[in-house]
mmCIF file of C-alpha atoms in Angstrom:
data_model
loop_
_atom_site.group_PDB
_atom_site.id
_atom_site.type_symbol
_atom_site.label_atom_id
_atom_site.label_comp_id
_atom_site.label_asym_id
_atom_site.label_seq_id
_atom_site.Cartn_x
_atom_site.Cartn_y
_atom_site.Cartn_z
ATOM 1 C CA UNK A 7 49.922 155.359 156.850
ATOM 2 C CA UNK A 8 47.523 152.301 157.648
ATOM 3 C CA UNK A 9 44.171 153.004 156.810
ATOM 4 C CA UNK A 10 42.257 152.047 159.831
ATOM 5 C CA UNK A 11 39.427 149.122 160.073
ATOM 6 C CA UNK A 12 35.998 149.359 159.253
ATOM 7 C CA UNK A 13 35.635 147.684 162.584
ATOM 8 C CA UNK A 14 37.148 150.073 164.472
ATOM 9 C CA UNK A 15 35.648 153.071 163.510
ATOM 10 C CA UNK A 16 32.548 150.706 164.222
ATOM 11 C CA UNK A 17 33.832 150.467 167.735
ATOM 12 C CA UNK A 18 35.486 154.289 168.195
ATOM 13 C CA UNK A 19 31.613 155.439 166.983
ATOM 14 C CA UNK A 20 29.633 153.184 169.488
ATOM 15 C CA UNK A 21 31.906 153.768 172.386
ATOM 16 C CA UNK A 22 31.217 158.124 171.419
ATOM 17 C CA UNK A 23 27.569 157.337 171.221
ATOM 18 C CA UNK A 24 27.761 155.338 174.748
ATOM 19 C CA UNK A 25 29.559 157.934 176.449
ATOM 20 C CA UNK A 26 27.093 160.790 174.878
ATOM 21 C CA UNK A 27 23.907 158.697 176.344
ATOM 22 C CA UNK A 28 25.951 158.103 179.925
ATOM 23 C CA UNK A 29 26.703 162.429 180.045
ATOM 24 C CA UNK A 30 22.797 163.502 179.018
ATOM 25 C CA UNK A 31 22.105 160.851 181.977
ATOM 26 C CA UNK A 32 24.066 162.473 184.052
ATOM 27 C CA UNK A 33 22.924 165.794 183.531
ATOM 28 C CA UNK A 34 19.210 165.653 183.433
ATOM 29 C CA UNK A 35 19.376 163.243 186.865
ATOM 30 C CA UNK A 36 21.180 166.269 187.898
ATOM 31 C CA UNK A 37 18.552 168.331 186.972
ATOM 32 C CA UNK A 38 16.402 166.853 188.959
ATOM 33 C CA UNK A 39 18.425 166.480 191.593
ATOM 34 C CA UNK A 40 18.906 169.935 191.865
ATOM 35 C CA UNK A 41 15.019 170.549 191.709
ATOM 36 C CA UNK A 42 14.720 168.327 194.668
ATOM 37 C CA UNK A 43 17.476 169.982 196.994
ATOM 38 C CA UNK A 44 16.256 173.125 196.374
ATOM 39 C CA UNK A 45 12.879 171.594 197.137
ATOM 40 C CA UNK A 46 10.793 173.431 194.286
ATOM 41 C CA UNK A 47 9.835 173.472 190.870
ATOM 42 C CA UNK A 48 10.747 176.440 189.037
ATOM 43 C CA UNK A 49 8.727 177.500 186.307
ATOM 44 C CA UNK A 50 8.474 179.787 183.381
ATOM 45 C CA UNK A 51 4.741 181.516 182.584
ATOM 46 C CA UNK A 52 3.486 184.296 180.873
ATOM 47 C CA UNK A 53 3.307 187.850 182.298
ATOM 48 C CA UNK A 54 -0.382 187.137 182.242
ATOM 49 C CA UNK A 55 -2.722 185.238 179.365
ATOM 50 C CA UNK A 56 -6.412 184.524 180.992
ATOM 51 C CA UNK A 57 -7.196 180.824 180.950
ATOM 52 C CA UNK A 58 -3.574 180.013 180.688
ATOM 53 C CA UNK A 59 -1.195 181.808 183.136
ATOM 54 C CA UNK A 60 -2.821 184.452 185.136
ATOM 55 C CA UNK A 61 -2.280 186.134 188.520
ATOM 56 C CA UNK A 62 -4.796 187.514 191.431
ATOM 57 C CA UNK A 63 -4.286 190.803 193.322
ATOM 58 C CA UNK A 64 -2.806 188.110 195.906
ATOM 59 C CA UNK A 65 -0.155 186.403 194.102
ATOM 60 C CA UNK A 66 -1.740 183.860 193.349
ATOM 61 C CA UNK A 67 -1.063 181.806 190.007
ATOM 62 C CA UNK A 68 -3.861 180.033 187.967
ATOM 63 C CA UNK A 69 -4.574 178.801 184.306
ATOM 64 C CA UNK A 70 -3.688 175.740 181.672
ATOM 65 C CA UNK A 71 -0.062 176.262 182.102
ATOM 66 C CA UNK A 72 -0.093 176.961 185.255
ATOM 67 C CA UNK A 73 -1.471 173.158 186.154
ATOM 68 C CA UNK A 74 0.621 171.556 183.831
ATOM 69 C CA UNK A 75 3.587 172.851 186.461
ATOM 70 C CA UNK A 76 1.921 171.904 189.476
ATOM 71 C CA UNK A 77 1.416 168.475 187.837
ATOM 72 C CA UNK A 78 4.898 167.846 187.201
ATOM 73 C CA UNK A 79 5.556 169.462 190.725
ATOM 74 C CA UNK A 80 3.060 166.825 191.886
ATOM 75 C CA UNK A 81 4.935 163.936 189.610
ATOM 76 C CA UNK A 82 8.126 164.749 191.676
ATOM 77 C CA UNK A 83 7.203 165.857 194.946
ATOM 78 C CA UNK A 84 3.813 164.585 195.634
ATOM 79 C CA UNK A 85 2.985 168.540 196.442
ATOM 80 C CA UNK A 86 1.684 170.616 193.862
ATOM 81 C CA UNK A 87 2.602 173.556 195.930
ATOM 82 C CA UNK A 88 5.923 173.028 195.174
ATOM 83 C CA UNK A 89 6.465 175.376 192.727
ATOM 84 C CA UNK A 90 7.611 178.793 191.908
ATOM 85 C CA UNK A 91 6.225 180.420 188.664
ATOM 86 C CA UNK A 92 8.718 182.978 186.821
ATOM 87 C CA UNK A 93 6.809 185.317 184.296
ATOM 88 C CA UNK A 94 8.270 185.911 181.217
ATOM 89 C CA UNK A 95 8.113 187.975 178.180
ATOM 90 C CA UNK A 96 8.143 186.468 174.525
ATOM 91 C CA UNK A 97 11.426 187.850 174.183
ATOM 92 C CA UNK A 98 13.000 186.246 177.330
ATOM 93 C CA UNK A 99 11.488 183.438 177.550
ATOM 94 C CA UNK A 100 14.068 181.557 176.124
ATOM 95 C CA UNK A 101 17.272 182.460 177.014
ATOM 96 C CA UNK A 102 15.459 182.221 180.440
ATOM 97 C CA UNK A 103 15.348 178.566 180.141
ATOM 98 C CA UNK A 104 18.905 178.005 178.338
ATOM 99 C CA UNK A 105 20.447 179.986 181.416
ATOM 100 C CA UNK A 106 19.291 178.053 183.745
ATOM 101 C CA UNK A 107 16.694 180.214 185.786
ATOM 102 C CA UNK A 108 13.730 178.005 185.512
ATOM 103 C CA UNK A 109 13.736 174.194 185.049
ATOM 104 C CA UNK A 110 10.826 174.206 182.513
ATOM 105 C CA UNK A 111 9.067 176.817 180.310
ATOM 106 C CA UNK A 112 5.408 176.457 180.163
ATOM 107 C CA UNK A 113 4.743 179.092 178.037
ATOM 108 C CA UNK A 114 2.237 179.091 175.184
ATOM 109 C CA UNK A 115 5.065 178.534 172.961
ATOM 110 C CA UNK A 116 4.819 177.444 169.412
ATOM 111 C CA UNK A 117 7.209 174.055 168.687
ATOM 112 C CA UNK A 118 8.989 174.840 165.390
ATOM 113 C CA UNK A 119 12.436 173.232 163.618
ATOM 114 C CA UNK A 120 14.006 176.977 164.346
ATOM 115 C CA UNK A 121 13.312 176.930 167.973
ATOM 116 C CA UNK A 122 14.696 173.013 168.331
ATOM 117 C CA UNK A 123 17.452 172.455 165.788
ATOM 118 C CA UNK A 124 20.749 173.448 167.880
ATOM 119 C CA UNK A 125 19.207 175.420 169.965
ATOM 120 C CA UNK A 126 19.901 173.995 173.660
ATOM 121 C CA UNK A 127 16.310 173.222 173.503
ATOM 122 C CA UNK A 128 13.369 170.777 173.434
ATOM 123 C CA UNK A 129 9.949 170.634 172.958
ATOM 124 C CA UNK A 130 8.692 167.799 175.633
ATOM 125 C CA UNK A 131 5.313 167.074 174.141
ATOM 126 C CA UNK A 132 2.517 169.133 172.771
ATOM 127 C CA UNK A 133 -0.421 169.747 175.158
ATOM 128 C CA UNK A 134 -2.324 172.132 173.276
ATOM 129 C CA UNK A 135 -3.373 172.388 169.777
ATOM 130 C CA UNK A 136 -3.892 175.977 168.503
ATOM 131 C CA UNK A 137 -3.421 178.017 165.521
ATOM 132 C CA UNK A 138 -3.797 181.482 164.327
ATOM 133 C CA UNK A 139 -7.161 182.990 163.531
ATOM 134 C CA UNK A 140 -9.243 186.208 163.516
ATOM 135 C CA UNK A 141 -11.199 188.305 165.738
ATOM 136 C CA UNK A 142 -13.187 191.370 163.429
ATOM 137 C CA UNK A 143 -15.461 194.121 164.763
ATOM 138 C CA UNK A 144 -18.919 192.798 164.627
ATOM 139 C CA UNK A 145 -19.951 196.023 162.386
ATOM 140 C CA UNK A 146 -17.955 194.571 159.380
ATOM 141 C CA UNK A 147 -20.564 191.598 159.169
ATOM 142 C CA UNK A 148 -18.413 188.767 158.196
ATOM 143 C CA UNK A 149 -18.363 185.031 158.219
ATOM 144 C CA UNK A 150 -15.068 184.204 156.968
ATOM 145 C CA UNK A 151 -11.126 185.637 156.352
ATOM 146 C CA UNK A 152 -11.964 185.094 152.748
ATOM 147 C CA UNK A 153 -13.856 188.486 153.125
ATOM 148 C CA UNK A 154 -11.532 190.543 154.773
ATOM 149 C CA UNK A 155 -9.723 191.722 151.506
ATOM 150 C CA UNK A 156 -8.303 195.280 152.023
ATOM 151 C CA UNK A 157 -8.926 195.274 155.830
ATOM 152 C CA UNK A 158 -7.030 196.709 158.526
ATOM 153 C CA UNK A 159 -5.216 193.971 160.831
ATOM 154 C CA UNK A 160 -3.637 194.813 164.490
ATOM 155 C CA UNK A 161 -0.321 192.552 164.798
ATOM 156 C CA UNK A 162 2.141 191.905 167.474
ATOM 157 C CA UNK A 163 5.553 192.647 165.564
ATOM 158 C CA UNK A 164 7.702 190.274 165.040
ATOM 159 C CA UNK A 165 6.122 186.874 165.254
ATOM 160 C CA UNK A 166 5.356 184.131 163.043
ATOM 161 C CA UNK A 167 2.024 185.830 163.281
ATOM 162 C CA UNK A 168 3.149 188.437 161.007
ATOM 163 C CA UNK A 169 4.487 186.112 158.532
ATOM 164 C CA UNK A 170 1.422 183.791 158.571
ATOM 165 C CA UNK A 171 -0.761 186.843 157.677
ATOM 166 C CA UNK A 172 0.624 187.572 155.067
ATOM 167 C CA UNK A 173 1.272 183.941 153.540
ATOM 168 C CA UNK A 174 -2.430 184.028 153.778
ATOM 169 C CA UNK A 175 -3.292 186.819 152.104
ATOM 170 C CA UNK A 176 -0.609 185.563 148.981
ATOM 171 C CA UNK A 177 -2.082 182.851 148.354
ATOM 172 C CA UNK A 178 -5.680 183.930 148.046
ATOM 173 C CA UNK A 179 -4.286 187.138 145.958
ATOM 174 C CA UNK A 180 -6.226 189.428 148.868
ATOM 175 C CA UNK A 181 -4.698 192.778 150.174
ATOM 176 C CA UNK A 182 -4.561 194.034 153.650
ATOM 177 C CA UNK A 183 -3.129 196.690 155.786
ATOM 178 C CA UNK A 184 -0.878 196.014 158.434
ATOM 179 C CA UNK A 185 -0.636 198.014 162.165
ATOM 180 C CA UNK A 186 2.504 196.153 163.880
ATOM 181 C CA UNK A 187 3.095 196.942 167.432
ATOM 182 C CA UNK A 188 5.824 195.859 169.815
ATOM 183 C CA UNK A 189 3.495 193.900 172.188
ATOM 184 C CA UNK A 190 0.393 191.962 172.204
ATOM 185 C CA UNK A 191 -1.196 194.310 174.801
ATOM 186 C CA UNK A 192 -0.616 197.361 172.730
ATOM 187 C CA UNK A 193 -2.098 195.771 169.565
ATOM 188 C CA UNK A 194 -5.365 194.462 171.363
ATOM 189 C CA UNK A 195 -5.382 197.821 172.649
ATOM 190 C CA UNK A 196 -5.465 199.551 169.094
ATOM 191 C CA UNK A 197 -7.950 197.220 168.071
ATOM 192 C CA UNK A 198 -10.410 198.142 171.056
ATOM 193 C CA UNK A 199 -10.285 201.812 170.264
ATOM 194 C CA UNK A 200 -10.758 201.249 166.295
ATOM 195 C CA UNK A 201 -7.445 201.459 164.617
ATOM 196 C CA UNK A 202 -8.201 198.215 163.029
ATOM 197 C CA UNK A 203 -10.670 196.331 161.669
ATOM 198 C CA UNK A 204 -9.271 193.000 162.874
ATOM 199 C CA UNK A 205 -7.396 191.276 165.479
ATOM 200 C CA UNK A 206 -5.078 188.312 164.581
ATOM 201 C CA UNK A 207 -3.107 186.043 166.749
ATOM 202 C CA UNK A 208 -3.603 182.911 167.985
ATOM 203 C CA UNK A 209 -6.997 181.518 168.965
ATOM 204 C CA UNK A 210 -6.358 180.585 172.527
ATOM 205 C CA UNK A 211 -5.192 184.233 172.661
ATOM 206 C CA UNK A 212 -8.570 185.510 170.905
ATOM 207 C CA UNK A 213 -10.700 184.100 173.451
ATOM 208 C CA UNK A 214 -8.301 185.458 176.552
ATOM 209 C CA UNK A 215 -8.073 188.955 174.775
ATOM 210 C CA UNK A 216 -11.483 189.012 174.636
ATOM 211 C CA UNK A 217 -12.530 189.101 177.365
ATOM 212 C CA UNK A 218 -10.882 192.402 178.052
ATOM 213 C CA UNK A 219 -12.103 194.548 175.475
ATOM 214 C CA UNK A 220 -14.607 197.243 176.173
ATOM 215 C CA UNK A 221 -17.674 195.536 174.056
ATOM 216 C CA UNK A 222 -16.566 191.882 174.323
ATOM 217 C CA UNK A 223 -19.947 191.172 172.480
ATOM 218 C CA UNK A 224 -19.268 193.928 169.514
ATOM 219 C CA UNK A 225 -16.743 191.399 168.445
ATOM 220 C CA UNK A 226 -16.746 187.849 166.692
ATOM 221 C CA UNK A 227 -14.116 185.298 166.357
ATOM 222 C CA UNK A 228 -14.031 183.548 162.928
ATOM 223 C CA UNK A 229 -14.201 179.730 162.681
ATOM 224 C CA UNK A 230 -11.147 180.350 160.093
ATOM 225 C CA UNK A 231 -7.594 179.196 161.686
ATOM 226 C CA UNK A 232 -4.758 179.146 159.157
ATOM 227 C CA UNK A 233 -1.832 177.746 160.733
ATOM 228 C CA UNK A 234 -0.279 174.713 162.875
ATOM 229 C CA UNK A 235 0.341 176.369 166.157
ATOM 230 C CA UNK A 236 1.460 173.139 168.453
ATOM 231 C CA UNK A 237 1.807 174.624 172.094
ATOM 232 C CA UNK A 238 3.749 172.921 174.890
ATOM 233 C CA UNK A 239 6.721 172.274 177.568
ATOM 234 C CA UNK A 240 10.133 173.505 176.924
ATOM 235 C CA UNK A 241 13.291 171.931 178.509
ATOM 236 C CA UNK A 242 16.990 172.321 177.941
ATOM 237 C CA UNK A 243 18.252 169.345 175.751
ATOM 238 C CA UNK A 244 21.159 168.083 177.957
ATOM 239 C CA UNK A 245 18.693 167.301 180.458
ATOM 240 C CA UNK A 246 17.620 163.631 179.113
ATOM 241 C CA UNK A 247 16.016 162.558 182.699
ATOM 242 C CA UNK A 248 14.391 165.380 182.525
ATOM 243 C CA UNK A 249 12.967 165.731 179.572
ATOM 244 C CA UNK A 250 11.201 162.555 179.482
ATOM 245 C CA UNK A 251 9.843 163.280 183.149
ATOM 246 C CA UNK A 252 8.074 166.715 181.698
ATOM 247 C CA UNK A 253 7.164 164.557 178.689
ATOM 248 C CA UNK A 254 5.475 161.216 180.161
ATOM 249 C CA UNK A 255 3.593 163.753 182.707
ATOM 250 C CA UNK A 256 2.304 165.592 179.640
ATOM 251 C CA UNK A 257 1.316 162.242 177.860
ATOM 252 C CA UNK A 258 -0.265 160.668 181.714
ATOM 253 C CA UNK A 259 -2.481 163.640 181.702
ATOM 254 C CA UNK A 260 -3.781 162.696 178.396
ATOM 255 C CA UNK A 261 -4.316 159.021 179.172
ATOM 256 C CA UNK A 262 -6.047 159.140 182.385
ATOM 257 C CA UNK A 263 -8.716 160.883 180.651
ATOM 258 C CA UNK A 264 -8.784 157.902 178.383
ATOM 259 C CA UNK A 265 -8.715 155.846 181.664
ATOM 260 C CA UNK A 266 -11.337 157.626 182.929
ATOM 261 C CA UNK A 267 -9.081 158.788 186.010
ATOM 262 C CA UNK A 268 -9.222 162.227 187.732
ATOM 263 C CA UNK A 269 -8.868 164.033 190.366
ATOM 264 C CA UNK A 270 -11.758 162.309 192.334
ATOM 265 C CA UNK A 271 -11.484 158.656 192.151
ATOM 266 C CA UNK A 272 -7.848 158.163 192.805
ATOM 267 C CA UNK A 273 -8.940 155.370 195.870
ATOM 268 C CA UNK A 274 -10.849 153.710 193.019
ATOM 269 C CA UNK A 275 -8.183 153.793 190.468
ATOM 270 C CA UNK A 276 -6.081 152.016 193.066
ATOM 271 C CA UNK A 277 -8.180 149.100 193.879
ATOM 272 C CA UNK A 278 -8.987 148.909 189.750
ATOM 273 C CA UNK A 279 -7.660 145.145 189.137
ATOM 274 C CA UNK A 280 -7.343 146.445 184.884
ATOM 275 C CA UNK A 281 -3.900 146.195 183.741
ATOM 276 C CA UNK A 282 -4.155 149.511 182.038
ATOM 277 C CA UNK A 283 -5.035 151.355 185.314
ATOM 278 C CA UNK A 284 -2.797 148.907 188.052
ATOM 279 C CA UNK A 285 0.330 150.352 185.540
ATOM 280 C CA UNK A 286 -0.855 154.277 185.769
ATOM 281 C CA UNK A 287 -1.325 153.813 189.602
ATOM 282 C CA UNK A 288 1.947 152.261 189.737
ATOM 283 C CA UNK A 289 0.632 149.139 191.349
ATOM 284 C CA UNK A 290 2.085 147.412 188.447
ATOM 285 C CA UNK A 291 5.640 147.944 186.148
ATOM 286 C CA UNK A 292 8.104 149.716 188.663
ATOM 287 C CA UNK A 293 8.050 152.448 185.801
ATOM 288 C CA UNK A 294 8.423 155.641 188.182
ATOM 289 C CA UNK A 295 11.420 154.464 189.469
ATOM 290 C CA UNK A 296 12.783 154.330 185.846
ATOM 291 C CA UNK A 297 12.381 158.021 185.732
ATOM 292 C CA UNK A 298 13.645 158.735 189.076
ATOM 293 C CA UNK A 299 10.508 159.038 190.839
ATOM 294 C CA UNK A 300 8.066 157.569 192.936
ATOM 295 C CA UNK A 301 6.297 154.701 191.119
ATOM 296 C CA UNK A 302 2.721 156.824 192.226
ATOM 297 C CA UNK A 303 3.778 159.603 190.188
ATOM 298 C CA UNK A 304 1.238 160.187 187.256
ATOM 299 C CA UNK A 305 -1.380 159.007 189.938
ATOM 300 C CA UNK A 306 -0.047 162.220 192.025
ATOM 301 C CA UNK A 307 0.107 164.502 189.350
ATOM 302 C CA UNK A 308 -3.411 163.906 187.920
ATOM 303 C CA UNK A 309 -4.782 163.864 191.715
ATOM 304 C CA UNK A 310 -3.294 167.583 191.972
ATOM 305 C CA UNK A 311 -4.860 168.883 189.017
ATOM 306 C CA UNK A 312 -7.201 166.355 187.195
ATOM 307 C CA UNK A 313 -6.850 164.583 184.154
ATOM 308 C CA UNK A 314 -6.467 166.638 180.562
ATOM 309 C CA UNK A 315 -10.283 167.145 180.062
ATOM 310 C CA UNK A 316 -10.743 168.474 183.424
ATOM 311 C CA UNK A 317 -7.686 170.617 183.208
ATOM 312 C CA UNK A 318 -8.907 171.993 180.038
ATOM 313 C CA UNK A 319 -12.646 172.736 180.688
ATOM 314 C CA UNK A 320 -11.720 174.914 184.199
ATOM 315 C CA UNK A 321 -9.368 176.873 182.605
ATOM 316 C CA UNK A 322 -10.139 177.598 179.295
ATOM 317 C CA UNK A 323 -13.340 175.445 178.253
ATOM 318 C CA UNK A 324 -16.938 175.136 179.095
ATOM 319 C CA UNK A 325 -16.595 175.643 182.727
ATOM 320 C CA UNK A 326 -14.519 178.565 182.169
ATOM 321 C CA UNK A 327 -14.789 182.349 181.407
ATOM 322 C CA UNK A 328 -12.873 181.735 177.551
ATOM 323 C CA UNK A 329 -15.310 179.015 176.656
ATOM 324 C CA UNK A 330 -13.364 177.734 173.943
ATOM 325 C CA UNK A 331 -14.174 174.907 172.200
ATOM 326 C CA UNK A 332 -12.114 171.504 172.686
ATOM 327 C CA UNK A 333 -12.096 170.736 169.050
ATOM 328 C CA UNK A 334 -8.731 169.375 168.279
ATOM 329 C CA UNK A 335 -7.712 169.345 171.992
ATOM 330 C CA UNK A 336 -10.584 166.370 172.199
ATOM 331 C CA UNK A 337 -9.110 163.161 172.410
ATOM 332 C CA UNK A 338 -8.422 161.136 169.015
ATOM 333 C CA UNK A 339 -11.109 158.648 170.439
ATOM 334 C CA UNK A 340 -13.698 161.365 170.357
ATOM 335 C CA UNK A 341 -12.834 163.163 167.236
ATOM 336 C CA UNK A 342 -9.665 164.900 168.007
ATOM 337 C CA UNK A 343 -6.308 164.441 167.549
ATOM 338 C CA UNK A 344 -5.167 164.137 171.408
ATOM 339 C CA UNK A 345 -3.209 160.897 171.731
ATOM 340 C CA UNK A 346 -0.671 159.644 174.301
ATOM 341 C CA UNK A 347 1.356 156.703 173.688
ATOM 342 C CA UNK A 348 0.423 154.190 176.277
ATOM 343 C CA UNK A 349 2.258 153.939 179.687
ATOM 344 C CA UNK A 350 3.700 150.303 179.907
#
């Protein structure tokens, strides 16, 4: 048998790789093809996380993840209204998404090698920075996790929660007792009514949990946060169009507040004569119609819902019920680690 050449394999591997890039084409401009025949978004939330998904006595959807939809519903359609929201349990979430019943999962979901690697699955872009902390009863009168050797700690069962806890208390050779319950309501509940001495999930969860206890003010959150918790958009991995339309709307949120562009001054972000602005605007660069949309489209997705900052601070900052700090959700230009690469 004649061994074949080293340029042919060459050839046979470039022409597999070509035809690979041509069929993810193909299916995410199908995707959003789809999403524009049926003539809405559809989108994955949480049954209900203050600050971040939530829902009114009329229906009504609001919260961090919540905008970030009704941006990329603004990206596509010019109407933020465009969207249907789909709440979803931890457990569901996912197979949600791989089976096709919402387009994108915006989900306070933790991006991790496990839930990438062969799953069907990508992580778009990372739009929130969190990590797990603590929230003890008030009466225990501490500063730090350091002193919270032999303490009590509600748990949602089953998470990388669990596992972070007690990596945690291994390392600084602590002991604790563990109540593990099969959802996050049930645990915060426990804590309320005293089965525990401390609450532990992540700190955008603290500060929306919070704010339901009984004594919200018998209760402080510790500065401690001992793990890398990067939140963000979830898409299936076929869908290459797609994906990089859920990802450059994540990363255009992010730059107009570097641009200084909201939801405001869109009429003077279009007469701006600055390179940096004329290409966001799409005055300049034809790059919309490079990802199958209208060459306005960051320009209509930060009119619908404001840039990052101002996305951030009505939901779940200063101007909000949570008040949580920006910290490392402050851009990287003002001492955090927000950065977007740049649109051009």
């Amino acid at each position: 048998m004649r061994a074949q050449s080293p340029g042919l394999n060459t050839g046979l591997l470039c022409m597999a790789a070509a035809l690979w890039a041509l069929a993810a084409s193909v299916a995410g401009a199908a995707t959003l093809d789809t999403i524009k025949q049926r003539g809405t978004l559809t989108c994955g939330v949480s049954q209900g996380l203050p600050g971040f998904s939530d829902r009114d006595g009329q229906g009504n959807w609001s919260g961090f993840d919540v905008d970030f939809c009704r941006a990329v519903a603004a990206a596509v359609f010019n109407d933020p209204k465009k969207v249907t929201f789909v709440p979803l349990s931890a457990l569901e979430r996912f197979d949600a998404l791989k089976a096709g019943k919402i387009d994108v999962l915006s989900r306070n979901s933790t991006w991790t090698l496990d839930r990438e690697a062969g799953s069907g699955m990508l992580f778009a872009a990372v739009i929130y920075y969190d990590g797990q902390g603590f929230m003890v009863a008030r009466r225990l009168q501490v500063t730090s996790a350091l002193e919270l050797d032999k303490a009590s700690f509600c748990v949602k069962d089953g998470t990388t929660t669990e596992i972070n806890l007690a990596d945690y208390f291994h390392t600084n050779s602590m002991t604790y007792r563990e109540l593990a319950f099969d959802t996050l309501g049930d645990a915060i509940k426990a804590f309320d009514s005293g089965q525990c001495d401390v609450f532990t999930a992540d700190q955008s969860a603290l500060y929306a949990e919070r704010l339901g206890l009984t004594k919200p003010e018998s209760v402080d959150i510790l500065p401690d946060v001992i793990s890398k918790e990067p939140l963000g958009p979830v898409v299936r991995s076929d869908d290459v169009t797609w994906f990089n339309i859920v990802k450059w709307v994540g990363f255009a949120l992010i730059d107009a507040e570097e641009l200084g562009i909201g939801a405001n001054n869109a009429s003077e972000a279009l007469a701006s004569t600055k390179p940096d602005a004329r290409r966001f605007t799409g005055a300049d660069g034809d790059f919309g119609r490079r990802l199958g949309l209208d060459n306005a489209w960051a320009l209509q997705a930060v009119h619908a819902v404001g840039h990052y900052g101002e996305m951030f601070e009505r939901n779940i900052g200063s101007q909000s019920r949570l008040g949580v700090p920006r910290g490392l959700n402050q851009l990287w230009s003002q001492g955090g680690i927000l950065y977007a690469p740049p649109l051009r």
